Amino acid sequence: MKRALVILMLLASVLAAPVLAVTPSEMLSDPALEARARDISKGLRCLVCRNENIDESNADLAADLRVLVRERLVAGDSDEAVVGYIVGRYGEYVLLKPTATGANLALWLAGPAMLILGGLIGWRFVRSRRNASAESERALSPEEEVQLKEILDR
């Protein structure tokens, strides 16, 4: 029984860790601003944890970014202005969903283009193999039949 309780407590603490990322001292007193800050934070990547948003990260840099987002909101910036400010300081890598413009457009299109190119190469390969097997299955000429019969008779 104690073992199950310990496992349950460990599991609860692991699952609750992201909830504890935003500390009460960071939270804004205005619920509307806090909700906006949470929405913005969920779209920003923690630069320490890589593929975790700053809202769920316990890293010090993520805490600094959360505070910065809240400061900009309190200063009266719009959501887009706050994200633009963060991107201006840290680069577009900070966005969990980067924009599909400029140099990023090539990255967005490279995957589907490679898939289509690979499909075309595969289709041509299968087609050429089918044609080659059809040619190899042709009937023997009369001369080849005579030669084959001589070989089999020996």
Backbone as JSON Lines, residues from 0, in Angstrom:
{"i":0,"aa":"M","n":[0.83,-1.19,0.0],"ca":[0.0,0.0,0.0],"c":[0.87,1.26,0.0]}
{"i":1,"aa":"K","n":[1.92,1.23,0.82],"ca":[2.81,2.39,0.88],"c":[3.51,2.61,-0.46]}
{"i":2,"aa":"R","n":[3.84,1.51,-1.08],"ca":[4.53,1.59,-2.38],"c":[3.64,2.26,-3.43]}
{"i":3,"aa":"A","n":[2.37,1.88,-3.46],"ca":[1.43,2.48,-4.4],"c":[1.25,3.97,-4.11]}
{"i":4,"aa":"L","n":[1.22,4.33,-2.83],"ca":[1.07,5.73,-2.44],"c":[2.29,6.55,-2.88]}
{"i":5,"aa":"V","n":[3.48,5.99,-2.72],"ca":[4.71,6.68,-3.13],"c":[4.72,6.86,-4.65]}
{"i":6,"aa":"I","n":[4.36,5.82,-5.38],"ca":[4.32,5.92,-6.84],"c":[3.28,6.95,-7.26]}
{"i":7,"aa":"L","n":[2.14,6.96,-6.62],"ca":[1.09,7.93,-6.94],"c":[1.55,9.35,-6.66]}
{"i":8,"aa":"M","n":[2.26,9.56,-5.57],"ca":[2.76,10.9,-5.22],"c":[3.84,11.34,-6.22]}
{"i":9,"aa":"L","n":[4.71,10.44,-6.62],"ca":[5.72,10.78,-7.61],"c":[5.08,11.13,-8.95]}
{"i":10,"aa":"L","n":[4.11,10.36,-9.34],"ca":[3.4,10.62,-10.59],"c":[2.69,11.96,-10.54]}
{"i":11,"aa":"A","n":[2.05,12.26,-9.43],"ca":[1.35,13.54,-9.28],"c":[2.33,14.71,-9.32]}
{"i":12,"aa":"S","n":[3.5,14.55,-8.72],"ca":[4.47,15.64,-8.74],"c":[5.05,15.87,-10.13]}
{"i":13,"aa":"V","n":[5.24,14.8,-10.89],"ca":[5.75,14.94,-12.25],"c":[4.7,15.6,-13.14]}
{"i":14,"aa":"L","n":[3.45,15.2,-13.01],"ca":[2.39,15.78,-13.82],"c":[2.08,17.21,-13.42]}
{"i":15,"aa":"A","n":[2.33,17.58,-12.18],"ca":[2.02,18.92,-11.71],"c":[3.15,19.91,-11.97]}
{"i":16,"aa":"A","n":[4.32,19.44,-12.39],"ca":[5.46,20.33,-12.59],"c":[5.17,21.46,-13.56]}
{"i":17,"aa":"P","n":[4.56,21.22,-14.73],"ca":[4.28,22.34,-15.62],"c":[3.31,23.36,-15.02]}
{"i":18,"aa":"V","n":[2.42,22.91,-14.18],"ca":[1.46,23.81,-13.55],"c":[2.18,24.79,-12.65]}
{"i":19,"aa":"L","n":[3.28,24.36,-12.05],"ca":[4.02,25.2,-11.13],"c":[5.02,26.11,-11.83]}
{"i":20,"aa":"A","n":[5.09,26.08,-13.15],"ca":[6.07,26.88,-13.86],"c":[5.82,28.37,-13.65]}
{"i":21,"aa":"V","n":[4.6,28.82,-13.78],"ca":[4.28,30.23,-13.55],"c":[4.07,30.4,-12.06]}
{"i":22,"aa":"T","n":[4.94,31.15,-11.44],"ca":[4.85,31.35,-9.99],"c":[3.83,32.44,-9.67]}
{"i":23,"aa":"P","n":[3.28,32.4,-8.48],"ca":[2.29,33.43,-8.11],"c":[2.86,34.85,-8.17]}
{"i":24,"aa":"S","n":[4.15,35.0,-7.93],"ca":[4.74,36.34,-7.98],"c":[4.76,36.9,-9.41]}
{"i":25,"aa":"E","n":[4.75,36.02,-10.41],"ca":[4.75,36.46,-11.8],"c":[3.35,36.85,-12.28]}
{"i":26,"aa":"M","n":[2.34,36.29,-11.67],"ca":[0.98,36.46,-12.17],"c":[0.5,37.91,-11.99]}
{"i":27,"aa":"L","n":[-0.28,38.36,-12.96],"ca":[-0.85,39.7,-12.93],"c":[-2.16,39.69,-12.15]}
{"i":28,"aa":"S","n":[-2.48,40.81,-11.55],"ca":[-3.72,40.88,-10.77],"c":[-4.95,40.99,-11.67]}
{"i":29,"aa":"D","n":[-4.78,41.51,-12.87],"ca":[-5.88,41.62,-13.83],"c":[-6.04,40.28,-14.56]}
{"i":30,"aa":"P","n":[-7.17,39.6,-14.37],"ca":[-7.36,38.28,-15.0],"c":[-7.31,38.33,-16.53]}
{"i":31,"aa":"A","n":[-7.79,39.41,-17.13],"ca":[-7.78,39.52,-18.59],"c":[-6.35,39.62,-19.11]}
{"i":32,"aa":"L","n":[-5.51,40.43,-18.45],"ca":[-4.11,40.55,-18.86],"c":[-3.36,39.24,-18.61]}
{"i":33,"aa":"E","n":[-3.68,38.58,-17.51],"ca":[-3.02,37.3,-17.2],"c":[-3.38,36.26,-18.26]}
{"i":34,"aa":"A","n":[-4.63,36.23,-18.69],"ca":[-5.05,35.28,-19.73],"c":[-4.32,35.58,-21.04]}
{"i":35,"aa":"R","n":[-4.18,36.87,-21.38],"ca":[-3.43,37.24,-22.59],"c":[-1.97,36.82,-22.46]}
{"i":36,"aa":"A","n":[-1.4,37.03,-21.29],"ca":[0.01,36.66,-21.07],"c":[0.19,35.15,-21.21]}
{"i":37,"aa":"R","n":[-0.76,34.38,-20.69],"ca":[-0.68,32.92,-20.81],"c":[-0.78,32.49,-22.27]}
{"i":38,"aa":"D","n":[-1.68,33.11,-23.03],"ca":[-1.83,32.77,-24.45],"c":[-0.55,33.07,-25.21]}
{"i":39,"aa":"I","n":[0.04,34.23,-24.94],"ca":[1.29,34.59,-25.62],"c":[2.4,33.63,-25.22]}
{"i":40,"aa":"S","n":[2.49,33.32,-23.93],"ca":[3.55,32.45,-23.42],"c":[3.48,31.04,-24.0]}
{"i":41,"aa":"K","n":[2.29,30.59,-24.31],"ca":[2.14,29.24,-24.88],"c":[2.65,29.16,-26.31]}
{"i":42,"aa":"G","n":[2.82,30.3,-26.97],"ca":[3.32,30.32,-28.34],"c":[4.8,30.61,-28.44]}
{"i":43,"aa":"L","n":[5.47,30.85,-27.29],"ca":[6.89,31.17,-27.29],"c":[7.71,29.99,-26.77]}
{"i":44,"aa":"R","n":[8.79,29.69,-27.46],"ca":[9.65,28.56,-27.13],"c":[10.64,28.95,-26.04]}
{"i":45,"aa":"C","n":[10.84,28.05,-25.09],"ca":[11.9,28.22,-24.1],"c":[13.22,27.96,-24.8]}
{"i":46,"aa":"L","n":[14.13,28.89,-24.72],"ca":[15.41,28.75,-25.43],"c":[16.34,27.77,-24.73]}
{"i":47,"aa":"V","n":[16.02,27.41,-23.49],"ca":[16.83,26.42,-22.76],"c":[16.27,25.02,-22.97]}
{"i":48,"aa":"C","n":[14.95,24.89,-22.88],"ca":[14.31,23.57,-22.94],"c":[13.98,23.13,-24.36]}
{"i":49,"aa":"R","n":[14.18,23.97,-25.32],"ca":[13.94,23.72,-26.75],"c":[12.46,23.63,-27.09]}
{"i":50,"aa":"N","n":[11.85,22.48,-27.12],"ca":[10.48,22.35,-27.61],"c":[9.45,22.38,-26.49]}
{"i":51,"aa":"E","n":[9.65,23.27,-25.55],"ca":[8.7,23.47,-24.48],"c":[8.38,24.96,-24.45]}
{"i":52,"aa":"N","n":[7.12,25.3,-24.25],"ca":[6.8,26.72,-24.23],"c":[7.2,27.33,-22.89]}
{"i":53,"aa":"I","n":[7.34,28.65,-22.87],"ca":[7.82,29.32,-21.66],"c":[6.79,29.27,-20.54]}
{"i":54,"aa":"D","n":[5.53,29.03,-20.88],"ca":[4.49,28.94,-19.87],"c":[4.66,27.69,-19.01]}
{"i":55,"aa":"E","n":[5.22,26.62,-19.58],"ca":[5.37,25.35,-18.86],"c":[6.79,25.11,-18.37]}
{"i":56,"aa":"S","n":[7.74,25.93,-18.79],"ca":[9.14,25.69,-18.47],"c":[9.51,26.26,-17.11]}
{"i":57,"aa":"N","n":[10.37,25.54,-16.39],"ca":[10.87,26.0,-15.11],"c":[12.23,26.67,-15.22]}
{"i":58,"aa":"A","n":[12.76,26.83,-16.42],"ca":[14.07,27.42,-16.62],"c":[14.05,28.9,-16.24]}
{"i":59,"aa":"D","n":[15.19,29.4,-15.77],"ca":[15.28,30.8,-15.37],"c":[15.01,31.74,-16.54]}
{"i":60,"aa":"L","n":[15.53,31.4,-17.72],"ca":[15.29,32.25,-18.89],"c":[13.81,32.29,-19.24]}
{"i":61,"aa":"A","n":[13.12,31.18,-19.1],"ca":[11.68,31.16,-19.37],"c":[10.94,32.05,-18.38]}
{"i":62,"aa":"A","n":[11.37,32.03,-17.13],"ca":[10.75,32.91,-16.12],"c":[11.0,34.37,-16.49]}
{"i":63,"aa":"D","n":[12.2,34.69,-16.95],"ca":[12.5,36.06,-17.36],"c":[11.63,36.48,-18.55]}
{"i":64,"aa":"L","n":[11.45,35.56,-19.5],"ca":[10.6,35.86,-20.65],"c":[9.14,36.05,-20.25]}
{"i":65,"aa":"R","n":[8.67,35.24,-19.3],"ca":[7.28,35.4,-18.82],"c":[7.1,36.77,-18.17]}
{"i":66,"aa":"V","n":[8.09,37.19,-17.37],"ca":[8.03,38.5,-16.73],"c":[8.06,39.6,-17.78]}
{"i":67,"aa":"L","n":[8.91,39.43,-18.8],"ca":[9.01,40.42,-19.87],"c":[7.69,40.55,-20.63]}
{"i":68,"aa":"V","n":[7.05,39.43,-20.91],"ca":[5.75,39.45,-21.59],"c":[4.74,40.22,-20.75]}
{"i":69,"aa":"R","n":[4.72,39.95,-19.46],"ca":[3.76,40.63,-18.57],"c":[4.06,42.12,-18.46]}
{"i":70,"aa":"E","n":[5.34,42.47,-18.42],"ca":[5.71,43.89,-18.37],"c":[5.22,44.62,-19.62]}
{"i":71,"aa":"R","n":[5.4,44.0,-20.77],"ca":[4.98,44.64,-22.02],"c":[3.46,44.78,-22.07]}
{"i":72,"aa":"L","n":[2.73,43.79,-21.56],"ca":[1.27,43.88,-21.54],"c":[0.8,44.98,-20.6]}
{"i":73,"aa":"V","n":[1.44,45.09,-19.45],"ca":[1.08,46.14,-18.5],"c":[1.38,47.51,-19.1]}
{"i":74,"aa":"A","n":[2.44,47.59,-19.91],"ca":[2.8,48.86,-20.56],"c":[1.79,49.24,-21.63]}
{"i":75,"aa":"G","n":[0.9,48.32,-22.01],"ca":[-0.15,48.64,-22.96],"c":[0.07,48.09,-24.36]}
{"i":76,"aa":"D","n":[1.08,47.26,-24.56],"ca":[1.34,46.7,-25.89],"c":[0.25,45.69,-26.27]}
{"i":77,"aa":"S","n":[0.0,45.59,-27.56],"ca":[-0.92,44.56,-28.06],"c":[-0.19,43.21,-28.05]}
{"i":78,"aa":"D","n":[-0.95,42.15,-28.24],"ca":[-0.34,40.8,-28.27],"c":[0.71,40.7,-29.37]}
{"i":79,"aa":"E","n":[0.38,41.24,-30.55],"ca":[1.31,41.2,-31.69],"c":[2.57,42.0,-31.39]}
{"i":80,"aa":"A","n":[2.41,43.14,-30.71],"ca":[3.57,43.97,-30.37],"c":[4.47,43.25,-29.37]}
{"i":81,"aa":"V","n":[3.88,42.55,-28.42],"ca":[4.67,41.81,-27.43],"c":[5.47,40.71,-28.12]}
{"i":82,"aa":"V","n":[4.8,39.94,-28.98],"ca":[5.48,38.86,-29.71],"c":[6.56,39.45,-30.61]}
{"i":83,"aa":"G","n":[6.25,40.55,-31.27],"ca":[7.24,41.21,-32.13],"c":[8.45,41.67,-31.34]}
{"i":84,"aa":"Y","n":[8.23,42.17,-30.14],"ca":[9.34,42.61,-29.28],"c":[10.24,41.44,-28.9]}
{"i":85,"aa":"I","n":[9.61,40.34,-28.49],"ca":[10.37,39.14,-28.11],"c":[11.13,38.6,-29.32]}
{"i":86,"aa":"V","n":[10.48,38.53,-30.47],"ca":[11.14,38.03,-31.68],"c":[12.29,38.96,-32.08]}
{"i":87,"aa":"G","n":[12.09,40.25,-31.92],"ca":[13.16,41.21,-32.22],"c":[14.39,41.01,-31.35]}
{"i":88,"aa":"R","n":[14.19,40.62,-30.11],"ca":[15.31,40.41,-29.19],"c":[15.97,39.05,-29.36]}
{"i":89,"aa":"Y","n":[15.16,38.01,-29.58],"ca":[15.69,36.64,-29.56],"c":[15.66,35.94,-30.91]}
{"i":90,"aa":"G","n":[15.09,36.55,-31.91],"ca":[15.02,35.92,-33.23],"c":[13.76,35.08,-33.38]}
{"i":91,"aa":"E","n":[13.5,34.67,-34.61],"ca":[12.27,33.94,-34.9],"c":[12.27,32.53,-34.33]}
{"i":92,"aa":"Y","n":[13.44,32.06,-33.89],"ca":[13.51,30.73,-33.3],"c":[12.66,30.63,-32.04]}
{"i":93,"aa":"V","n":[12.39,31.75,-31.39],"ca":[11.63,31.75,-30.15],"c":[10.16,31.39,-30.37]}
{"i":94,"aa":"L","n":[9.7,31.46,-31.62],"ca":[8.31,31.11,-31.92],"c":[8.15,29.6,-32.06]}
{"i":95,"aa":"L","n":[7.16,29.04,-31.39],"ca":[6.9,27.6,-31.55],"c":[6.31,27.3,-32.92]}
{"i":96,"aa":"K","n":[5.59,28.25,-33.5],"ca":[5.04,28.1,-34.85],"c":[5.59,29.24,-35.7]}
{"i":97,"aa":"P","n":[6.75,29.02,-36.33],"ca":[7.35,30.1,-37.14],"c":[6.48,30.47,-38.33]}
{"i":98,"aa":"T","n":[6.67,31.7,-38.79],"ca":[5.9,32.18,-39.93],"c":[6.34,31.49,-41.2]}
{"i":99,"aa":"A","n":[5.44,31.42,-42.16],"ca":[5.75,30.78,-43.46],"c":[6.02,31.86,-44.5]}
{"i":100,"aa":"T","n":[6.99,32.72,-44.21],"ca":[7.37,33.79,-45.13],"c":[8.88,33.83,-45.25]}
{"i":101,"aa":"G","n":[9.37,34.46,-46.31],"ca":[10.8,34.65,-46.49],"c":[11.57,33.34,-46.57]}
{"i":102,"aa":"A","n":[12.67,33.28,-45.82],"ca":[13.52,32.09,-45.83],"c":[12.8,30.88,-45.24]}
{"i":103,"aa":"N","n":[11.89,31.12,-44.32],"ca":[11.14,30.01,-43.73],"c":[10.24,29.32,-44.76]}
{"i":104,"aa":"L","n":[9.82,30.06,-45.77],"ca":[8.96,29.48,-46.79],"c":[9.65,28.31,-47.48]}
{"i":105,"aa":"A","n":[10.95,28.45,-47.71],"ca":[11.71,27.35,-48.33],"c":[11.7,26.13,-47.42]}
{"i":106,"aa":"L","n":[11.81,26.34,-46.12],"ca":[11.78,25.21,-45.19],"c":[10.39,24.56,-45.13]}
{"i":107,"aa":"W","n":[9.34,25.38,-45.19],"ca":[7.99,24.86,-45.16],"c":[7.7,24.03,-46.41]}
{"i":108,"aa":"L","n":[8.24,24.46,-47.55],"ca":[7.95,23.78,-48.81],"c":[8.91,22.63,-49.11]}
{"i":109,"aa":"A","n":[10.05,22.59,-48.44],"ca":[11.06,21.56,-48.74],"c":[10.54,20.15,-48.45]}
{"i":110,"aa":"G","n":[9.82,19.96,-47.37],"ca":[9.31,18.63,-47.02],"c":[8.35,18.07,-48.07]}
{"i":111,"aa":"P","n":[7.27,18.81,-48.38],"ca":[6.37,18.31,-49.42],"c":[7.05,18.15,-50.78]}
{"i":112,"aa":"A","n":[7.98,19.06,-51.11],"ca":[8.67,18.95,-52.4],"c":[9.51,17.68,-52.45]}
{"i":113,"aa":"M","n":[10.2,17.35,-51.35],"ca":[11.01,16.13,-51.31],"c":[10.12,14.89,-51.39]}
{"i":114,"aa":"L","n":[8.96,14.94,-50.76],"ca":[8.02,13.81,-50.81],"c":[7.54,13.59,-52.24]}
{"i":115,"aa":"I","n":[7.18,14.66,-52.93],"ca":[6.72,14.54,-54.32],"c":[7.85,14.05,-55.21]}
{"i":116,"aa":"L","n":[9.04,14.61,-55.03],"ca":[10.2,14.19,-55.83],"c":[10.52,12.72,-55.6]}
{"i":117,"aa":"G","n":[10.51,12.29,-54.34],"ca":[10.76,10.88,-54.03],"c":[9.7,9.97,-54.64]}
{"i":118,"aa":"G","n":[8.44,10.41,-54.62],"ca":[7.36,9.63,-55.23],"c":[7.55,9.48,-56.73]}
{"i":119,"aa":"L","n":[7.94,10.57,-57.39],"ca":[8.18,10.51,-58.83],"c":[9.35,9.6,-59.17]}
{"i":120,"aa":"I","n":[10.41,9.69,-58.41],"ca":[11.58,8.82,-58.65],"c":[11.18,7.36,-58.44]}
{"i":121,"aa":"G","n":[10.45,7.08,-57.38],"ca":[9.99,5.71,-57.13],"c":[9.08,5.2,-58.23]}
{"i":122,"aa":"W","n":[8.15,6.04,-58.68],"ca":[7.23,5.64,-59.75],"c":[7.99,5.32,-61.03]}
{"i":123,"aa":"R","n":[8.98,6.16,-61.38],"ca":[9.76,5.9,-62.6],"c":[10.59,4.62,-62.47]}
{"i":124,"aa":"F","n":[11.13,4.38,-61.27],"ca":[11.92,3.17,-61.05],"c":[11.04,1.93,-61.21]}
{"i":125,"aa":"V","n":[9.87,1.92,-60.59],"ca":[8.97,0.78,-60.7],"c":[8.53,0.59,-62.14]}
{"i":126,"aa":"R","n":[8.25,1.68,-62.83],"ca":[7.84,1.6,-64.23],"c":[8.94,1.02,-65.11]}
{"i":127,"aa":"S","n":[10.18,1.45,-64.89],"ca":[11.29,0.92,-65.7],"c":[11.53,-0.56,-65.39]}
{"i":128,"aa":"R","n":[11.37,-0.95,-64.13],"ca":[11.54,-2.37,-63.78],"c":[10.44,-3.22,-64.43]}
{"i":129,"aa":"R","n":[9.24,-2.68,-64.48],"ca":[8.13,-3.41,-65.1],"c":[8.41,-3.6,-66.6]}
{"i":130,"aa":"N","n":[8.9,-2.56,-67.26],"ca":[9.23,-2.65,-68.68],"c":[10.37,-3.63,-68.91]}
{"i":131,"aa":"A","n":[11.36,-3.64,-68.04],"ca":[12.49,-4.55,-68.19],"c":[12.06,-5.99,-68.02]}
{"i":132,"aa":"S","n":[11.16,-6.25,-67.05],"ca":[10.71,-7.62,-66.85],"c":[9.84,-8.08,-68.01]}
{"i":133,"aa":"A","n":[9.1,-7.17,-68.6],"ca":[8.27,-7.54,-69.76],"c":[9.15,-7.91,-70.94]}
{"i":134,"aa":"E","n":[10.24,-7.21,-71.12],"ca":[11.16,-7.52,-72.21],"c":[11.86,-8.86,-71.99]}
{"i":135,"aa":"S","n":[12.19,-9.17,-70.73],"ca":[12.9,-10.41,-70.45],"c":[11.99,-11.63,-70.56]}
{"i":136,"aa":"E","n":[10.69,-11.43,-70.48],"ca":[9.74,-12.54,-70.56],"c":[9.28,-12.84,-71.99]}
{"i":137,"aa":"R","n":[9.81,-12.18,-72.98],"ca":[9.43,-12.45,-74.37],"c":[9.77,-13.9,-74.73]}
{"i":138,"aa":"A","n":[9.05,-14.45,-75.68],"ca":[9.28,-15.83,-76.13],"c":[10.64,-15.93,-76.83]}
{"i":139,"aa":"L","n":[11.18,-17.15,-76.82],"ca":[12.46,-17.39,-77.47],"c":[12.29,-17.38,-79.0]}
{"i":140,"aa":"S","n":[13.33,-16.92,-79.63],"ca":[13.32,-16.96,-81.1],"c":[13.53,-18.43,-81.53]}
{"i":141,"aa":"P","n":[13.21,-18.77,-82.78],"ca":[13.4,-20.15,-83.25],"c":[14.84,-20.62,-83.1]}
{"i":142,"aa":"E","n":[15.8,-19.75,-83.35],"ca":[17.22,-20.13,-83.22],"c":[17.55,-20.45,-81.77]}
{"i":143,"aa":"E","n":[17.01,-19.63,-80.84],"ca":[17.27,-19.86,-79.42],"c":[16.62,-21.15,-78.94]}
{"i":144,"aa":"E","n":[15.44,-21.47,-79.5],"ca":[14.77,-22.73,-79.13],"c":[15.59,-23.93,-79.56]}
{"i":145,"aa":"V","n":[16.19,-23.87,-80.75],"ca":[17.04,-24.95,-81.25],"c":[18.25,-25.11,-80.34]}
{"i":146,"aa":"Q","n":[18.88,-24.0,-79.99],"ca":[20.06,-24.05,-79.11],"c":[19.69,-24.62,-77.75]}
{"i":147,"aa":"L","n":[18.55,-24.21,-77.22],"ca":[18.11,-24.71,-75.92],"c":[17.84,-26.21,-75.98]}
{"i":148,"aa":"K","n":[17.22,-26.66,-77.06],"ca":[16.93,-28.09,-77.19],"c":[18.23,-28.89,-77.27]}
{"i":149,"aa":"E","n":[19.25,-28.36,-77.97],"ca":[20.56,-29.05,-78.06],"c":[21.19,-29.15,-76.67]}
{"i":150,"aa":"I","n":[21.11,-28.08,-75.92],"ca":[21.72,-28.07,-74.6],"c":[21.01,-29.06,-73.68]}
{"i":151,"aa":"L","n":[19.69,-29.12,-73.73],"ca":[18.93,-30.0,-72.85],"c":[19.1,-31.47,-73.25]}
{"i":152,"aa":"D","n":[19.34,-31.74,-74.53],"ca":[19.52,-33.1,-74.97],"c":[20.87,-33.7,-74.54]}
{"i":153,"aa":"R","n":[21.81,-32.92,-74.29],"ca":[23.15,-33.42,-73.9],"c":[23.17,-34.09,-72.6]}
